[in-house]
Amino acid sequence: VDRLKTEFVSMVSHELRTPLTSIRGSLGLLAGGALGTLPTGALRMVSLALDSCARLTRLVNDILDIERIESGTMPMVMGHHEASVLIEEAAAQLQVLAVQAGVTLQVTGAQGMVHADADRVVQTLINLMNNAIKFSPPGSSVDVSSMAHGAFVEFRIGDHGRGIPEDKLDRIFSRFEQVDSSDARDKGGSGLGLAISRSVVDRLGGRIWAESVEGAGATFRFTLPRSARDLEPVSVPLAHLPVPTKRPVLRE
Ligand SMILES: Nc1ncnc2c1ncn2[C@@H]1O[C@H](COP(=O)(O)OP(=O)(O)OP(=O)(O)O)[C@@H](O)[C@H]1O
Ligand SMILES: [Mg+2]
């Protein structure tokens, strides 16, 4: 039954994409004045409709993303990437949001090199950092770091927000699961970010989980396979090698 439900949802999502694109196009033309200047009231209404359209488009794309990642039809573009570069890219994309929320995004350490699909890892970091900012009080910080541990690199995203109740720590990774039914309305979002993040990390061979002391913030952690290049011994420049004092002489 669950599988049928999932298939149904993705089929509907897919069918919604084309009409949504056309609605967005028409509204965009109206808002841009292509059909004459609109009265202020009408323009406001068109902007609201455009916003809703953008939200719905994001929802549809999120549902299709999960489906493609889980069914294996989304190709993973594997490469060797420095964790610091991936973290910086995600942080750069969220900087404006953090400033608006009065939250300081700080990278407290970024070690390790992963073997993974860079875009999907950045998408995961963005989902987790976006949540952390969303649930943080103004004036607090969101701390991001990565560390190499044996065959894996572990990423951590910590906040000082309201935290997550123990019985929800795993459940929030399921589709449409939110701690509070008011989260969708108050904070925006549909409860798909963590489900997408979990399917990405699973596909890439890692693990993702959440830890929290209720009321004292949450920490999301995920691991990814470490790049073999990260494990190679550092080559010593020739000039630093000890100079042999006597050449070995080969005798017959
Ligand atoms: N850092 C956090 N602190 C407290 N609660 C969190 C945190 N991250 C996630 N949650 C809880 O888990 C729920 C699910 O998160 P998820 O990212 O999947 O969905 P969303 O953020 O509500 O919507 P979307 O990501 O689709 O925009 C959130 O609605 C919130 O209740
Ligand atoms: Mg989210």
CSV table of C-alpha atoms and ligand atoms in Angstrom, one decimal:
chain,number,residue,atom,x,y,z
A,1,VAL,CA,0.0,0.0,0.0
A,2,ASP,CA,2.9,2.3,0.9
A,3,ARG,CA,4.5,1.7,-2.4
A,4,LEU,CA,1.3,2.4,-4.3
A,5,LYS,CA,0.8,5.6,-2.4
A,6,THR,CA,4.3,6.7,-3.2
A,7,GLU,CA,3.9,5.9,-6.9
A,8,PHE,CA,0.6,7.8,-6.9
A,9,VAL,CA,2.1,10.9,-5.3
A,10,SER,CA,5.0,11.0,-7.8
A,11,MET,CA,2.7,10.5,-10.7
A,12,VAL,CA,0.5,13.4,-9.6
A,13,SER,CA,3.6,15.5,-9.0
A,14,HIS,CA,4.9,14.8,-12.5
A,15,GLU,CA,1.5,15.7,-14.0
A,16,LEU,CA,1.5,19.0,-12.1
A,17,ARG,CA,4.7,20.2,-13.5
A,18,THR,CA,3.6,21.3,-17.0
A,19,PRO,CA,0.5,23.2,-16.0
A,20,LEU,CA,2.5,24.8,-13.1
A,21,THR,CA,5.1,26.0,-15.6
A,22,SER,CA,2.4,27.5,-17.7
A,23,ILE,CA,0.6,29.2,-14.8
A,24,ARG,CA,3.9,30.7,-13.6
A,25,GLY,CA,4.7,31.9,-17.1
A,26,SER,CA,1.3,33.7,-17.4
A,27,LEU,CA,1.5,35.2,-13.9
A,28,GLY,CA,5.0,36.4,-14.6
A,29,LEU,CA,3.9,38.1,-17.8
A,30,LEU,CA,1.0,39.8,-15.9
A,31,ALA,CA,3.3,40.9,-13.1
A,32,GLY,CA,5.9,42.2,-15.5
A,33,GLY,CA,3.3,44.5,-17.2
A,34,ALA,CA,3.4,42.7,-20.5
A,35,LEU,CA,-0.4,43.1,-20.8
A,36,GLY,CA,-0.6,46.7,-19.5
A,37,THR,CA,0.1,48.2,-16.1
A,38,LEU,CA,-2.0,46.5,-13.3
A,39,PRO,CA,-3.8,48.4,-10.6
A,40,THR,CA,-1.9,48.1,-7.2
A,41,GLY,CA,-4.5,45.7,-5.8
A,42,ALA,CA,-4.3,43.4,-8.8
A,43,LEU,CA,-0.5,43.5,-8.8
A,44,ARG,CA,-0.5,42.4,-5.1
A,45,MET,CA,-2.8,39.5,-5.9
A,46,VAL,CA,-0.7,38.4,-8.8
A,47,SER,CA,2.5,38.5,-6.6
A,48,LEU,CA,0.8,36.4,-4.0
A,49,ALA,CA,-0.2,33.9,-6.7
A,50,LEU,CA,3.4,33.8,-8.0
A,51,ASP,CA,4.7,33.1,-4.5
A,52,SER,CA,2.3,30.2,-4.0
A,53,CYS,CA,3.2,29.0,-7.5
A,54,ALA,CA,6.9,29.0,-6.5
A,55,ARG,CA,6.1,27.1,-3.3
A,56,LEU,CA,4.1,24.5,-5.2
A,57,THR,CA,6.8,24.1,-7.8
A,58,ARG,CA,9.4,23.5,-5.1
A,59,LEU,CA,7.2,20.9,-3.5
A,60,VAL,CA,6.6,19.1,-6.7
A,61,ASN,CA,10.4,19.1,-7.5
A,62,ASP,CA,11.2,17.8,-4.0
A,63,ILE,CA,8.8,14.9,-4.4
A,64,LEU,CA,10.3,14.0,-7.8
A,65,ASP,CA,13.8,14.4,-6.4
A,66,ILE,CA,13.2,11.8,-3.6
A,67,GLU,CA,11.6,9.5,-6.1
A,68,ARG,CA,14.5,9.7,-8.5
A,69,ILE,CA,17.1,9.3,-5.8
A,70,GLU,CA,15.4,6.3,-4.2
A,71,SER,CA,14.7,4.5,-7.4
A,72,GLY,CA,18.3,5.0,-8.5
A,73,THR,CA,17.3,6.9,-11.7
A,74,MET,CA,19.1,10.0,-10.6
A,75,PRO,CA,22.6,9.6,-11.7
A,76,MET,CA,25.3,10.4,-9.1
A,77,VAL,CA,28.2,12.3,-10.4
A,78,MET,CA,31.0,10.9,-8.2
A,79,GLY,CA,34.2,12.9,-7.6
A,80,HIS,CA,36.9,13.7,-5.0
A,81,HIS,CA,36.0,16.9,-3.1
A,82,GLU,CA,37.4,18.8,-0.2
A,83,ALA,CA,34.8,19.0,2.5
A,84,SER,CA,35.8,22.6,3.1
A,85,VAL,CA,34.9,23.6,-0.5
A,86,LEU,CA,31.4,21.9,-0.2
A,87,ILE,CA,30.7,23.6,3.2
A,88,GLU,CA,31.8,27.0,1.9
A,89,GLU,CA,29.5,26.7,-1.2
A,90,ALA,CA,26.5,25.8,1.0
A,91,ALA,CA,27.3,28.6,3.5
A,92,ALA,CA,27.6,31.2,0.7
A,93,GLN,CA,24.2,30.2,-0.6
A,94,LEU,CA,22.6,30.6,2.8
A,95,GLN,CA,24.4,33.8,3.9
A,96,VAL,CA,21.6,36.1,3.0
A,97,LEU,CA,19.0,33.9,4.9
A,98,ALA,CA,21.3,33.8,8.0
A,99,VAL,CA,21.7,37.6,8.0
A,100,GLN,CA,17.9,38.1,7.7
A,101,ALA,CA,17.4,35.7,10.6
A,102,GLY,CA,20.1,37.4,12.7
A,103,VAL,CA,22.0,34.1,12.9
A,104,THR,CA,25.7,33.8,12.6
A,105,LEU,CA,26.8,30.9,10.3
A,106,GLN,CA,30.3,29.8,11.4
A,107,VAL,CA,32.5,27.1,10.1
A,108,THR,CA,34.4,25.8,13.1
A,109,GLY,CA,36.6,23.4,11.2
A,110,ALA,CA,36.6,21.7,7.8
A,111,GLN,CA,38.8,18.7,7.3
A,112,GLY,CA,38.7,15.7,5.0
A,113,MET,CA,38.1,14.9,1.4
A,114,VAL,CA,35.0,12.9,0.3
A,115,HIS,CA,34.2,10.6,-2.6
A,116,ALA,CA,30.7,11.8,-3.5
A,117,ASP,CA,28.4,13.8,-5.8
A,118,ALA,CA,29.3,17.4,-5.0
A,119,ASP,CA,25.9,18.9,-6.0
A,120,ARG,CA,24.0,16.4,-3.8
A,121,VAL,CA,26.2,16.9,-0.8
A,122,VAL,CA,25.8,20.7,-1.1
A,123,GLN,CA,22.0,20.2,-1.4
A,124,THR,CA,22.2,18.1,1.8
A,125,LEU,CA,24.3,20.7,3.6
A,126,ILE,CA,21.8,23.4,2.5
A,127,ASN,CA,18.8,21.5,3.8
A,128,LEU,CA,20.4,21.0,7.2
A,129,MET,CA,21.8,24.5,7.5
A,130,ASN,CA,18.5,26.0,6.3
A,131,ASN,CA,16.7,24.1,9.0
A,132,ALA,CA,19.3,25.1,11.7
A,133,ILE,CA,18.9,28.8,10.7
A,134,LYS,CA,15.1,28.4,10.6
A,135,PHE,CA,14.8,27.0,14.1
A,136,SER,CA,17.5,29.3,15.7
A,137,PRO,CA,16.7,32.4,17.8
A,138,PRO,CA,18.2,35.7,16.5
A,139,GLY,CA,21.6,36.4,18.0
A,140,SER,CA,22.6,32.7,18.1
A,141,SER,CA,25.0,30.8,15.9
A,142,VAL,CA,24.9,27.8,13.7
A,143,ASP,CA,28.2,25.8,13.8
A,144,VAL,CA,29.3,23.7,10.9
A,145,SER,CA,32.3,21.4,10.8
A,146,SER,CA,33.7,18.3,9.2
A,147,MET,CA,36.2,15.8,10.4
A,148,ALA,CA,38.0,12.8,8.9
A,149,HIS,CA,37.5,9.5,10.9
A,150,GLY,CA,39.0,6.4,9.4
A,151,ALA,CA,37.2,5.5,6.1
A,152,PHE,CA,34.6,8.3,6.6
A,153,VAL,CA,34.3,12.0,6.8
A,154,GLU,CA,31.7,13.2,9.3
A,155,PHE,CA,29.8,16.5,8.9
A,156,ARG,CA,28.1,18.3,11.8
A,157,ILE,CA,25.6,21.1,11.8
A,158,GLY,CA,24.7,22.3,15.3
A,159,ASP,CA,22.3,25.0,16.4
A,160,HIS,CA,21.0,26.5,19.7
A,161,GLY,CA,17.3,26.5,18.9
A,162,ARG,CA,14.4,24.7,20.5
A,163,GLY,CA,15.8,21.2,19.9
A,164,ILE,CA,13.9,18.1,18.9
A,165,PRO,CA,12.0,15.7,21.3
A,166,GLU,CA,13.6,12.3,21.6
A,167,ASP,CA,10.7,10.4,20.1
A,168,LYS,CA,10.9,12.5,16.9
A,169,LEU,CA,14.6,12.3,16.3
A,170,ASP,CA,14.3,9.6,13.7
A,171,ARG,CA,10.7,10.2,12.6
A,172,ILE,CA,11.5,13.7,11.2
A,173,PHE,CA,13.5,11.9,8.4
A,174,SER,CA,10.3,10.5,6.9
A,175,ARG,CA,8.4,12.4,4.3
A,176,PHE,CA,6.1,15.2,5.5
A,177,GLU,CA,7.0,14.6,9.1
A,178,GLN,CA,7.3,17.8,11.2
A,179,VAL,CA,7.7,18.1,15.0
A,180,ASP,CA,4.9,20.6,15.2
A,181,SER,CA,1.9,20.7,12.9
A,182,SER,CA,2.3,24.5,12.9
A,183,ASP,CA,5.8,24.3,11.5
A,184,ALA,CA,4.6,24.2,7.9
A,185,ARG,CA,2.5,27.3,8.4
A,186,ASP,CA,4.9,29.3,10.7
A,187,LYS,CA,8.2,28.3,9.3
A,188,GLY,CA,7.4,27.5,5.7
A,189,GLY,CA,8.4,24.1,4.2
A,190,SER,CA,6.6,20.9,3.7
A,191,GLY,CA,8.7,18.4,5.7
A,192,LEU,CA,10.7,16.9,2.7
A,193,GLY,CA,14.2,18.4,3.3
A,194,LEU,CA,15.3,15.7,5.7
A,195,ALA,CA,13.7,12.9,3.7
A,196,ILE,CA,15.7,14.0,0.6
A,197,SER,CA,18.9,14.4,2.7
A,198,ARG,CA,18.5,10.8,4.0
A,199,SER,CA,18.0,9.3,0.6
A,200,VAL,CA,21.0,11.2,-0.8
A,201,VAL,CA,23.3,10.2,2.1
A,202,ASP,CA,22.1,6.5,1.8
A,203,ARG,CA,22.7,6.5,-1.9
A,204,LEU,CA,26.2,7.9,-1.3
A,205,GLY,CA,27.0,5.1,1.2
A,206,GLY,CA,26.9,7.2,4.4
A,207,ARG,CA,24.6,7.6,7.4
A,208,ILE,CA,22.6,10.6,8.7
A,209,TRP,CA,21.1,11.1,12.2
A,210,ALA,CA,20.0,13.8,14.6
A,211,GLU,CA,20.9,14.4,18.3
A,212,SER,CA,19.3,16.9,20.6
A,213,VAL,CA,18.9,18.0,24.1
A,214,GLU,CA,15.4,19.4,24.1
A,215,GLY,CA,15.4,23.2,24.5
A,216,ALA,CA,19.1,23.4,24.0
A,217,GLY,CA,19.5,22.9,20.3
A,218,ALA,CA,19.9,20.2,17.8
A,219,THR,CA,22.9,18.7,16.0
A,220,PHE,CA,22.6,16.9,12.7
A,221,ARG,CA,25.5,14.6,11.7
A,222,PHE,CA,26.2,12.7,8.5
A,223,THR,CA,29.0,10.6,7.2
A,224,LEU,CA,30.3,10.1,3.7
A,225,PRO,CA,33.0,7.7,2.3
A,226,ARG,CA,36.4,9.3,2.6
A,227,SER,CA,38.3,9.8,-0.6
A,228,ALA,CA,41.2,7.4,-1.1
A,229,ARG,CA,43.2,10.5,-2.1
A,230,ASP,CA,42.8,11.7,1.5
A,231,LEU,CA,44.5,8.6,2.8
A,232,GLU,CA,47.5,8.7,0.6
A,233,PRO,CA,50.8,9.4,2.4
A,234,VAL,CA,52.0,13.0,1.9
A,235,SER,CA,54.9,12.9,-0.5
A,236,VAL,CA,58.1,14.5,0.8
A,237,PRO,CA,59.7,17.0,-1.5
A,238,LEU,CA,63.0,15.6,-2.8
A,239,ALA,CA,65.0,18.5,-1.3
A,240,HIS,CA,64.0,17.3,2.2
A,241,LEU,CA,65.1,13.7,1.8
A,242,PRO,CA,68.3,12.9,3.6
A,243,VAL,CA,71.3,12.9,1.2
A,244,PRO,CA,73.0,9.5,1.1
A,245,THR,CA,76.6,10.0,2.3
A,246,LYS,CA,78.0,7.1,0.4
A,247,ARG,CA,76.8,5.8,-2.9
A,248,PRO,CA,76.2,2.0,-2.8
A,249,VAL,CA,78.7,0.5,-5.1
A,250,LEU,CA,77.7,-2.5,-7.1
A,251,ARG,CA,80.4,-5.1,-7.6
A,252,GLU,CA,80.5,-8.0,-9.8
B,1,LIG,N1,17.5,22.2,13.5
B,1,LIG,C1,16.3,21.9,13.9
B,1,LIG,N2,15.8,22.2,15.1
B,1,LIG,C2,14.5,21.9,15.4
B,1,LIG,N3,13.7,21.2,14.7
B,1,LIG,C3,14.1,20.8,13.5
B,1,LIG,C4,15.4,21.1,13.0
B,1,LIG,N4,15.6,20.5,11.8
B,1,LIG,C5,14.4,19.9,11.5
B,1,LIG,N5,13.5,20.1,12.5
B,1,LIG,C6,12.1,19.5,12.6
B,1,LIG,O1,12.0,18.5,11.6
B,1,LIG,C7,11.0,18.8,10.6
B,1,LIG,C8,11.3,18.3,9.3
B,1,LIG,O2,12.4,19.0,8.7
B,1,LIG,P1,12.5,19.0,7.1
B,1,LIG,O3,13.7,19.8,6.7
B,1,LIG,O4,12.3,17.6,6.6
B,1,LIG,O5,11.2,19.8,6.6
B,1,LIG,P2,10.8,21.3,6.7
B,1,LIG,O6,12.1,22.1,7.0
B,1,LIG,O7,9.7,21.5,7.6
B,1,LIG,O8,10.4,21.6,5.2
B,1,LIG,P3,11.3,21.6,3.9
B,1,LIG,O9,12.7,21.2,4.2
B,1,LIG,O10,10.6,20.7,2.9
B,1,LIG,O11,11.3,23.0,3.4
B,1,LIG,C9,10.9,20.4,10.7
B,1,LIG,O12,9.6,20.8,10.3
B,1,LIG,C10,11.1,20.6,12.2
B,1,LIG,O13,9.9,20.3,12.9
B,2,MG,MG,13.9,21.7,5.9
